[in-house]
Tab-separated table of C-alpha atoms and ligand atoms in Angstrom:
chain	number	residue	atom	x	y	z
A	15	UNK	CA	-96.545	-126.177	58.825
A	16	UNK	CA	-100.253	-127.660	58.493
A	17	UNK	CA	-102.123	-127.875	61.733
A	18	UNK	CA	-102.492	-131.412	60.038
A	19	UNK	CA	-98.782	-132.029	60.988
A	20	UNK	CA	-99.020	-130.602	64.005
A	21	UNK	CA	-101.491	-133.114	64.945
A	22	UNK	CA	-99.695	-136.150	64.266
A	23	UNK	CA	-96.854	-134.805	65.500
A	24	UNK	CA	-98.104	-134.539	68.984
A	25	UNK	CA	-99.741	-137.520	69.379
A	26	UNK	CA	-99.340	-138.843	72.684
A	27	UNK	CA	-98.807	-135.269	74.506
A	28	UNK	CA	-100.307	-134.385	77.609
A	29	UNK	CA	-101.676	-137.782	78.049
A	30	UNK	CA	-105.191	-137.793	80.452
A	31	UNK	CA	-105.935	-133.998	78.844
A	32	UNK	CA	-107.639	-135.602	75.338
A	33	UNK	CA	-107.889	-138.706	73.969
A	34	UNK	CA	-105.825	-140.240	70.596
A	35	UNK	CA	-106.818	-138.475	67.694
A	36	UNK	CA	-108.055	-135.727	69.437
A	37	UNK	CA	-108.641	-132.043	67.378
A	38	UNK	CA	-106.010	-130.299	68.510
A	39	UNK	CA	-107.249	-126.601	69.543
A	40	UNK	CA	-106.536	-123.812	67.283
A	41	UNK	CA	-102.824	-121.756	67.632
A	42	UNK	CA	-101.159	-119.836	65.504
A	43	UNK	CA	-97.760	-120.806	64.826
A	44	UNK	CA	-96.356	-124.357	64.230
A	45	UNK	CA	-94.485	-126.703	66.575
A	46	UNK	CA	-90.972	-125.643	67.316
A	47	UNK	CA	-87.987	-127.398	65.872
A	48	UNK	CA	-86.008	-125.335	68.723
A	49	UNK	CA	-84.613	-127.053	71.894
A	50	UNK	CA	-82.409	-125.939	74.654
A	51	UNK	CA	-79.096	-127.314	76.114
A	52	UNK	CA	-77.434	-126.612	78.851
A	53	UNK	CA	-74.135	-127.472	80.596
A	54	UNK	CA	-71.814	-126.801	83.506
A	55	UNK	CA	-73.616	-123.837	83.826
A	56	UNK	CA	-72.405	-121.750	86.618
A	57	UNK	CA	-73.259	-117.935	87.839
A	58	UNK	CA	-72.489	-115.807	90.425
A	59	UNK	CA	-73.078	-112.383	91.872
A	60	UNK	CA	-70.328	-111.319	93.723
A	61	UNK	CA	-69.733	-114.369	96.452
A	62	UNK	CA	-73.081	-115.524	96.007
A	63	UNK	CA	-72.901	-118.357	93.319
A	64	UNK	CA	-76.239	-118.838	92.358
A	65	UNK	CA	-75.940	-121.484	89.563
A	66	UNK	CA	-73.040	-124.185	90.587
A	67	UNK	CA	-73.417	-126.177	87.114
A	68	UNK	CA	-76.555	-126.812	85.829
A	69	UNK	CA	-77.021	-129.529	83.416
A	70	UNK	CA	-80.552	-129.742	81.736
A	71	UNK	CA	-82.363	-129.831	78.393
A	72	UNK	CA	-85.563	-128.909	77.094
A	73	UNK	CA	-85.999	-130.890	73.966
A	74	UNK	CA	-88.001	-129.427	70.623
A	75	UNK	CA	-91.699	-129.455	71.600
A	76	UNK	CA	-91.359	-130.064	74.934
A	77	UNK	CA	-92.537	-128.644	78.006
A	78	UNK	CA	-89.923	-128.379	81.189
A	79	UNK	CA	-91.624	-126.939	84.081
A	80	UNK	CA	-88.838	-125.832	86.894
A	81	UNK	CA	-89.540	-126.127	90.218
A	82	UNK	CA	-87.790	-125.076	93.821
A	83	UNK	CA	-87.784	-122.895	96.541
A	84	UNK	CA	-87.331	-119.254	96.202
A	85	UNK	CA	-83.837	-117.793	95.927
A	86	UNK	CA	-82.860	-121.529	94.129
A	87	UNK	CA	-81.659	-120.083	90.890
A	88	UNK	CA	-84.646	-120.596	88.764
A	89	UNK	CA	-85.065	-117.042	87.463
A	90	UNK	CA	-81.252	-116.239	86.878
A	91	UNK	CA	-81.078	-119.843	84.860
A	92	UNK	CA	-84.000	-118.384	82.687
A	93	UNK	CA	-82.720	-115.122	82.129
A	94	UNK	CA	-79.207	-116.773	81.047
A	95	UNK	CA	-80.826	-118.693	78.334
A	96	UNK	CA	-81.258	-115.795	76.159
A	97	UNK	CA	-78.056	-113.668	77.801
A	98	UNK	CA	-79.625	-110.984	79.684
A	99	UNK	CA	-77.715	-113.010	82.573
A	100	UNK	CA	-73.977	-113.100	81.612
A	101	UNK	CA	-73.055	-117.330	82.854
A	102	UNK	CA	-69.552	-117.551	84.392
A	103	UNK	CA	-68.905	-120.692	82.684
A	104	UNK	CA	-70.677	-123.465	81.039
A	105	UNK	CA	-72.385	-123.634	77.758
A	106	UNK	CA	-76.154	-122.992	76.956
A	107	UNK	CA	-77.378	-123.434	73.008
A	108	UNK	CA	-80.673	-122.693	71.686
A	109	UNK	CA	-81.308	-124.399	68.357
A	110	UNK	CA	-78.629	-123.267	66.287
A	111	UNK	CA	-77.435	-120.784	68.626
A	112	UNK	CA	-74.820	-120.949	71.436
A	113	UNK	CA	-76.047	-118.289	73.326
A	114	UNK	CA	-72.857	-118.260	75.455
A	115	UNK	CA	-70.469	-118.119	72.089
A	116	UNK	CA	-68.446	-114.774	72.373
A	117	UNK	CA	-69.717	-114.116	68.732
A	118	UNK	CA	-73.358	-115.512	69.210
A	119	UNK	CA	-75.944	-113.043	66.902
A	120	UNK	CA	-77.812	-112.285	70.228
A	121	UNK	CA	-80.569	-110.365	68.310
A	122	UNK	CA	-80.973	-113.258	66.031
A	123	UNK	CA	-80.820	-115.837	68.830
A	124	UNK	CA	-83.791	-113.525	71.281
A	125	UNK	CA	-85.827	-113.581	68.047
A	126	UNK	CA	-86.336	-117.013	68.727
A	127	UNK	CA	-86.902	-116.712	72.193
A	128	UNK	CA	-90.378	-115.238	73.848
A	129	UNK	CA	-90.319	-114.208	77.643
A	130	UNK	CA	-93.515	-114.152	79.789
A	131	UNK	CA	-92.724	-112.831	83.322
A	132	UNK	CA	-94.272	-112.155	86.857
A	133	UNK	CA	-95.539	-108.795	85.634
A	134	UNK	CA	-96.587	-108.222	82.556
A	135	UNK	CA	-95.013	-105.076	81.367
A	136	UNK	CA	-97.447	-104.053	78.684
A	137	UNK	CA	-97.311	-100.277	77.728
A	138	UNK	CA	-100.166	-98.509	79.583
A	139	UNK	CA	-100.594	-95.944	76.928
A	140	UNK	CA	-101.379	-98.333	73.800
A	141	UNK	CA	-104.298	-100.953	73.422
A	142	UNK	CA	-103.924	-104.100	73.310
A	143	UNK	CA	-103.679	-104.318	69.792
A	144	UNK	CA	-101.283	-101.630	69.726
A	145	UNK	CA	-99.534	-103.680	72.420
A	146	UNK	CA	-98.750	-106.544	70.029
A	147	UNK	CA	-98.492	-105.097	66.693
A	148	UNK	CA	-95.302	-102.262	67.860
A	149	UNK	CA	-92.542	-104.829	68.238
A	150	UNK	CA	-93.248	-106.611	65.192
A	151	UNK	CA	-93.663	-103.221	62.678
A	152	UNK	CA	-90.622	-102.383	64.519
A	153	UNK	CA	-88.247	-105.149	64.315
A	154	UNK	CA	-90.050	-107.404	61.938
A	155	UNK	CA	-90.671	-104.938	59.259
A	156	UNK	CA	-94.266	-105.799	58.923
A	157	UNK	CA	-96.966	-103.540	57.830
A	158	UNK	CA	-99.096	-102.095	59.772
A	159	UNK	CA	-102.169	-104.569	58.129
A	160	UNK	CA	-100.056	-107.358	58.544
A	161	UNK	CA	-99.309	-107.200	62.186
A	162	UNK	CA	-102.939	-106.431	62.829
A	163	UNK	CA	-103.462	-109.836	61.575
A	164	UNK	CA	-101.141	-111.312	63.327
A	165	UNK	CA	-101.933	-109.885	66.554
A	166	UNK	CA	-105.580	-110.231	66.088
A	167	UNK	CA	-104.763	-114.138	65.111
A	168	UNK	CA	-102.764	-114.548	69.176
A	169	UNK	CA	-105.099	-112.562	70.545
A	170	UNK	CA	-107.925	-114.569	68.922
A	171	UNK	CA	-105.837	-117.965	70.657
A	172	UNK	CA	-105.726	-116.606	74.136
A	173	UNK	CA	-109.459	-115.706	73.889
A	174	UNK	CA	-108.947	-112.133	73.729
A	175	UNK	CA	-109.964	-110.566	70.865
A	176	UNK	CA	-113.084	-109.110	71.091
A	177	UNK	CA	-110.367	-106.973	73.919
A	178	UNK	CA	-108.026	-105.532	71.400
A	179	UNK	CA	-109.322	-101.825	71.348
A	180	UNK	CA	-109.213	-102.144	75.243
A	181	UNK	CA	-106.346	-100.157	77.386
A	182	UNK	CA	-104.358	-103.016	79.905
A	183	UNK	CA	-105.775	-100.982	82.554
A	184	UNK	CA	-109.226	-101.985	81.907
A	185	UNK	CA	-108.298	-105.805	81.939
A	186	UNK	CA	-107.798	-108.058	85.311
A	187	UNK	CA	-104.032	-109.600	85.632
A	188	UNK	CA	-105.241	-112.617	84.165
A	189	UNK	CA	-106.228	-110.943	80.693
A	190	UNK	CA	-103.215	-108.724	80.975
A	191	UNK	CA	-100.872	-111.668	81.282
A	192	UNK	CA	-103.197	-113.269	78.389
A	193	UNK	CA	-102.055	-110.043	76.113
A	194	UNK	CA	-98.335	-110.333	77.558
A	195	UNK	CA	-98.844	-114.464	76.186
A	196	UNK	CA	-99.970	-113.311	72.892
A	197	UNK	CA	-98.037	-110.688	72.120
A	198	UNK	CA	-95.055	-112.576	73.068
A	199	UNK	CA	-96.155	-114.821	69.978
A	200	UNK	CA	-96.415	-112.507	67.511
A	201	UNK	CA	-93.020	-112.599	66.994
A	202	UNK	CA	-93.374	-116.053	66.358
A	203	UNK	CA	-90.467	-117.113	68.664
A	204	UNK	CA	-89.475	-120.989	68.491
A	205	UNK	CA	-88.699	-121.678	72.499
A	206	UNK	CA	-90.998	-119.590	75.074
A	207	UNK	CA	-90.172	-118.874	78.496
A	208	UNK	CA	-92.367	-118.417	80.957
A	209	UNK	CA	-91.132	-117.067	84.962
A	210	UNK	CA	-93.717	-117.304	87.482
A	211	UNK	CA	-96.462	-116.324	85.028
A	212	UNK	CA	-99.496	-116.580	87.358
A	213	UNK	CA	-97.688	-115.613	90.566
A	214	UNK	CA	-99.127	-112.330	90.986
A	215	UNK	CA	-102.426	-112.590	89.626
A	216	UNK	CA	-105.854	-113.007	91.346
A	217	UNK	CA	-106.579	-116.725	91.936
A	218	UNK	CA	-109.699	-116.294	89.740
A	219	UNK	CA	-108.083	-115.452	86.692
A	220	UNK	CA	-105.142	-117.833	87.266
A	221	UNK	CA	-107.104	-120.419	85.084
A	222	UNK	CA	-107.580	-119.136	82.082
A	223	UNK	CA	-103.739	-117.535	82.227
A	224	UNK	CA	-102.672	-121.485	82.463
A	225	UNK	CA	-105.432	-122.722	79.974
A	226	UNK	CA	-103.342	-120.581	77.157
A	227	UNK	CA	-100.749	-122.209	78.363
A	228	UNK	CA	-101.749	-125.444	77.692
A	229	UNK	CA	-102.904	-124.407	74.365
A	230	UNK	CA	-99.611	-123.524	73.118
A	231	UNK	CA	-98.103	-126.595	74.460
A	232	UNK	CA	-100.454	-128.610	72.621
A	233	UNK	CA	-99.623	-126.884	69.700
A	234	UNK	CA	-95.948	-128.319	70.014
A	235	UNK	CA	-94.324	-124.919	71.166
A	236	UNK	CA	-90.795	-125.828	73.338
A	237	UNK	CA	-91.813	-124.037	76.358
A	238	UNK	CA	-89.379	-123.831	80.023
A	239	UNK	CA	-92.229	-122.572	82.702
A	240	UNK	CA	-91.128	-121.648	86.358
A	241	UNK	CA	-93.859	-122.443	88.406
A	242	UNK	CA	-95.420	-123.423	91.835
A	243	UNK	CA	-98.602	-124.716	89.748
A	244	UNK	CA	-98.304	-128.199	90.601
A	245	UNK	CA	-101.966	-129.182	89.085
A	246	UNK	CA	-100.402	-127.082	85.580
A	247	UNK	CA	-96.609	-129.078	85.795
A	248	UNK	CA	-98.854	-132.714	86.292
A	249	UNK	CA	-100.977	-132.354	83.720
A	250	UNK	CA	-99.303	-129.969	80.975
A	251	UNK	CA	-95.579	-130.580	81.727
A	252	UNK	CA	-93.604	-133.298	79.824
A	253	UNK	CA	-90.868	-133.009	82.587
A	254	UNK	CA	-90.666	-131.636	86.054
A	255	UNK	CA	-86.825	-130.802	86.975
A	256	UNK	CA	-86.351	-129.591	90.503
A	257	UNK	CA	-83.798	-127.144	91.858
A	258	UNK	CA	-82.640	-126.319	95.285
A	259	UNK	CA	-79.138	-123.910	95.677
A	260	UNK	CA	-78.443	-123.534	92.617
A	261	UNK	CA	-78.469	-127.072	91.791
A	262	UNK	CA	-80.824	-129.742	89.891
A	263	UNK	CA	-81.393	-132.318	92.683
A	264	UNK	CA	-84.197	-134.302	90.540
A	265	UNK	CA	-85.845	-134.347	87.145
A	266	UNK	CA	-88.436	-136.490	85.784
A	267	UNK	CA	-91.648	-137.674	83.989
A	268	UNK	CA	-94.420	-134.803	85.586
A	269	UNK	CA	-96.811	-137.517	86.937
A	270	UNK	CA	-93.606	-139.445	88.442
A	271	UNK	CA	-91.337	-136.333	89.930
A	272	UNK	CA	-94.710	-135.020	91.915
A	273	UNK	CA	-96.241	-138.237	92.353
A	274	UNK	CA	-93.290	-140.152	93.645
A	275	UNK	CA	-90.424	-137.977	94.173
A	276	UNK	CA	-87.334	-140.165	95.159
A	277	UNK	CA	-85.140	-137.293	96.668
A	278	UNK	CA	-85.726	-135.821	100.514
A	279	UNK	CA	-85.120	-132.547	99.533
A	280	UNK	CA	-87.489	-132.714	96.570
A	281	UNK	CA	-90.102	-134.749	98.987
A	282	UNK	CA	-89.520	-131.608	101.302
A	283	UNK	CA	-90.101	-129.323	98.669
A	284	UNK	CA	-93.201	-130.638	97.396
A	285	UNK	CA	-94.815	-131.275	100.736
A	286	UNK	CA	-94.587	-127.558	101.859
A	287	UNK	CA	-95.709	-126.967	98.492
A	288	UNK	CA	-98.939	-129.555	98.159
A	289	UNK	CA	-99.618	-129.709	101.475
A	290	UNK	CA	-98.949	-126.122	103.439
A	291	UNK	CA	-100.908	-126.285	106.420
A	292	UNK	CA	-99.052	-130.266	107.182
A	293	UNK	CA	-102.358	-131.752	106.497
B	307	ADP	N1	-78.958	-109.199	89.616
B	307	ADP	C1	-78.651	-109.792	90.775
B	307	ADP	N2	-77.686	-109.291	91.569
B	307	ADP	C2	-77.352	-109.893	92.740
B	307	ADP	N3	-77.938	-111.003	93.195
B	307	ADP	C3	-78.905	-111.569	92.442
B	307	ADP	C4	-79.323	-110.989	91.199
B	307	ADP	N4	-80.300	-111.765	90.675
B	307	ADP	C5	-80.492	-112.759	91.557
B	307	ADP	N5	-79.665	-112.651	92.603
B	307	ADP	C6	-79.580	-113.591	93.736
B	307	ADP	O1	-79.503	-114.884	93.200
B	307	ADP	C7	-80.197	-115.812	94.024
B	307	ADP	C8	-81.157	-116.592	93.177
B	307	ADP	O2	-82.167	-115.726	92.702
B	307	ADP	P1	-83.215	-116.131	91.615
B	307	ADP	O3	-82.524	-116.647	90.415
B	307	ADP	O4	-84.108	-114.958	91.449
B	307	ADP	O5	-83.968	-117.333	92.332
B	307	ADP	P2	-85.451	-117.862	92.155
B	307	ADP	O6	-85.978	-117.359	90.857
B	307	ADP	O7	-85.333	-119.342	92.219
B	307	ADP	O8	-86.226	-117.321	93.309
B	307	ADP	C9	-80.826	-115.006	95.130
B	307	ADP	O9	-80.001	-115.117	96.252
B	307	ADP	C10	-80.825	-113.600	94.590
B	307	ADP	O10	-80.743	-112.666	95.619
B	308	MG	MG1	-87.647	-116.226	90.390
């Protein structure tokens, strides 16, 4: 797809970030035609039930940020949605695929699916380039010249290519997490999932972690981020649901959910979370 269409198509995104008409920034990839739905989803581990029937949906091109307390359910909901979770019950489908269908193609389905977490898991031995060209000569098939392109294309979007002969030891957190973005996208996956991507990084290179972020979601990627950036979920996020034992208590517009949140345990939530010293 032309970045042309991409344009038009996501007029009206991310409204207060760029005006109408606005030259949308440079990503590889096109917007995704991929959404998410999910129903009466319920997990447990042993007696614990975790998820007790989650109903949400993350529609093609749209950002969902998930918010709630620790220990809510927000990772084990992500890492259902491409089955590395097994859900007890309830149905979760991913464009064409029901992930929980006994017969689902689950290498087909994760193809679609990128996964950005916490830490970034990059091999230590191999650049960065190396880094995002082995999955796709591996399970893409591509030559060795054509993943280089690739890879040198994400890296280029998340402002890191002038990096790529660099070892993830000799970036910060921020850049590492950059290369974990981009080499998540060299597969050129159609939803991307994002857990607590900025939670363990320096606050300094936070920014620019989120700032790729926003890039890709300007681009029209379908994108479900946990997250306690509140400043990120306002101004990037389409949606804000909220989660509290295993349960969505509230969902909404972004400005509206933190803005104006109608639920007390959602009000709780965000005050501890805006406002931690009870100013
Ligand atoms: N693999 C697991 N085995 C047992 N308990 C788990 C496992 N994964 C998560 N849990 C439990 O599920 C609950 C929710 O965890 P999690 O989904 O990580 O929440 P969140 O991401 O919102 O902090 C917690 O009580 C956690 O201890
Ligand atoms: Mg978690």
């Amino acid at each position: 797809m032309s970045q042309n269409q991409n344009q038009s198509q996501n007029q009206g995104r991310s409204a207060g970030l760029e005006g109408p008409g606005a030259v949308r920034p440079e990503v590889a990839g096109a917007r995704s035609a991929t959404g998410v739905t999910i129903s009466g989803l319920h997990k447990s581990f042993g007696d614990n039930e975790v998820l007790k029937g989650i109903d949400m949906s993350v529609a093609p091109g749209e950002v969902v940020c998930l918010i709630g307390a620790s220990g809510s359910g927000k990772s084990t909901l992500l890492r259902c949605v491409n089955r590395l979770e097994n859900p007890d019950a309830g149905t979760i489908t991913v464009g064409e695929h029901e992930a929980t269908h006994p017969d689902v193609n689950l290498d087909a389905m994760r193809r679609q699916i990128g996964m950005v977490f916490q830490q970034f898991n990059l091999f230590p031995h191999l650049s960065v380039l190396e880094n995002c060209t082995i999955t796709p000569r591996r399970v893409l098939r591509q030559s060795t010249a054509e993943a280089e392109a690739e890879a040198l294309a994400q890296l280029d979007t998340v402002g890191l290519k002038h990096l790529a002969d660099r070892r993830p030891d000799q970036l910060s957190g921020g850049q590492q997490q950059r290369v974990a973005i981009a080499r998540a996208l060299t597969m050129k996956p159609q939803l991307m999932l994002f857990d607590e991507p900025t939670s363990a990084l320096d606050p300094e290179t936070v920014g620019d972690v989120l700032a790729s972020m926003r890039k890709l979601a300007q681009a029209g990627m379908t994108m479900l981020v946990v997250t306690h950036e509140m400043g990120f979920a306002r101004e990037v996020a389409d949606r804000v649901v909220f989660m509290d034992q295993g349960l969505v208590v509230e969902e909404g517009p972004a400005a509206e959910l933190i803005g104006d949140p109608q639920q007390p345990r959602t009000q709780d939530f965000l005050r501890r979370v805006l406002h931690p010293l009870g100013e």
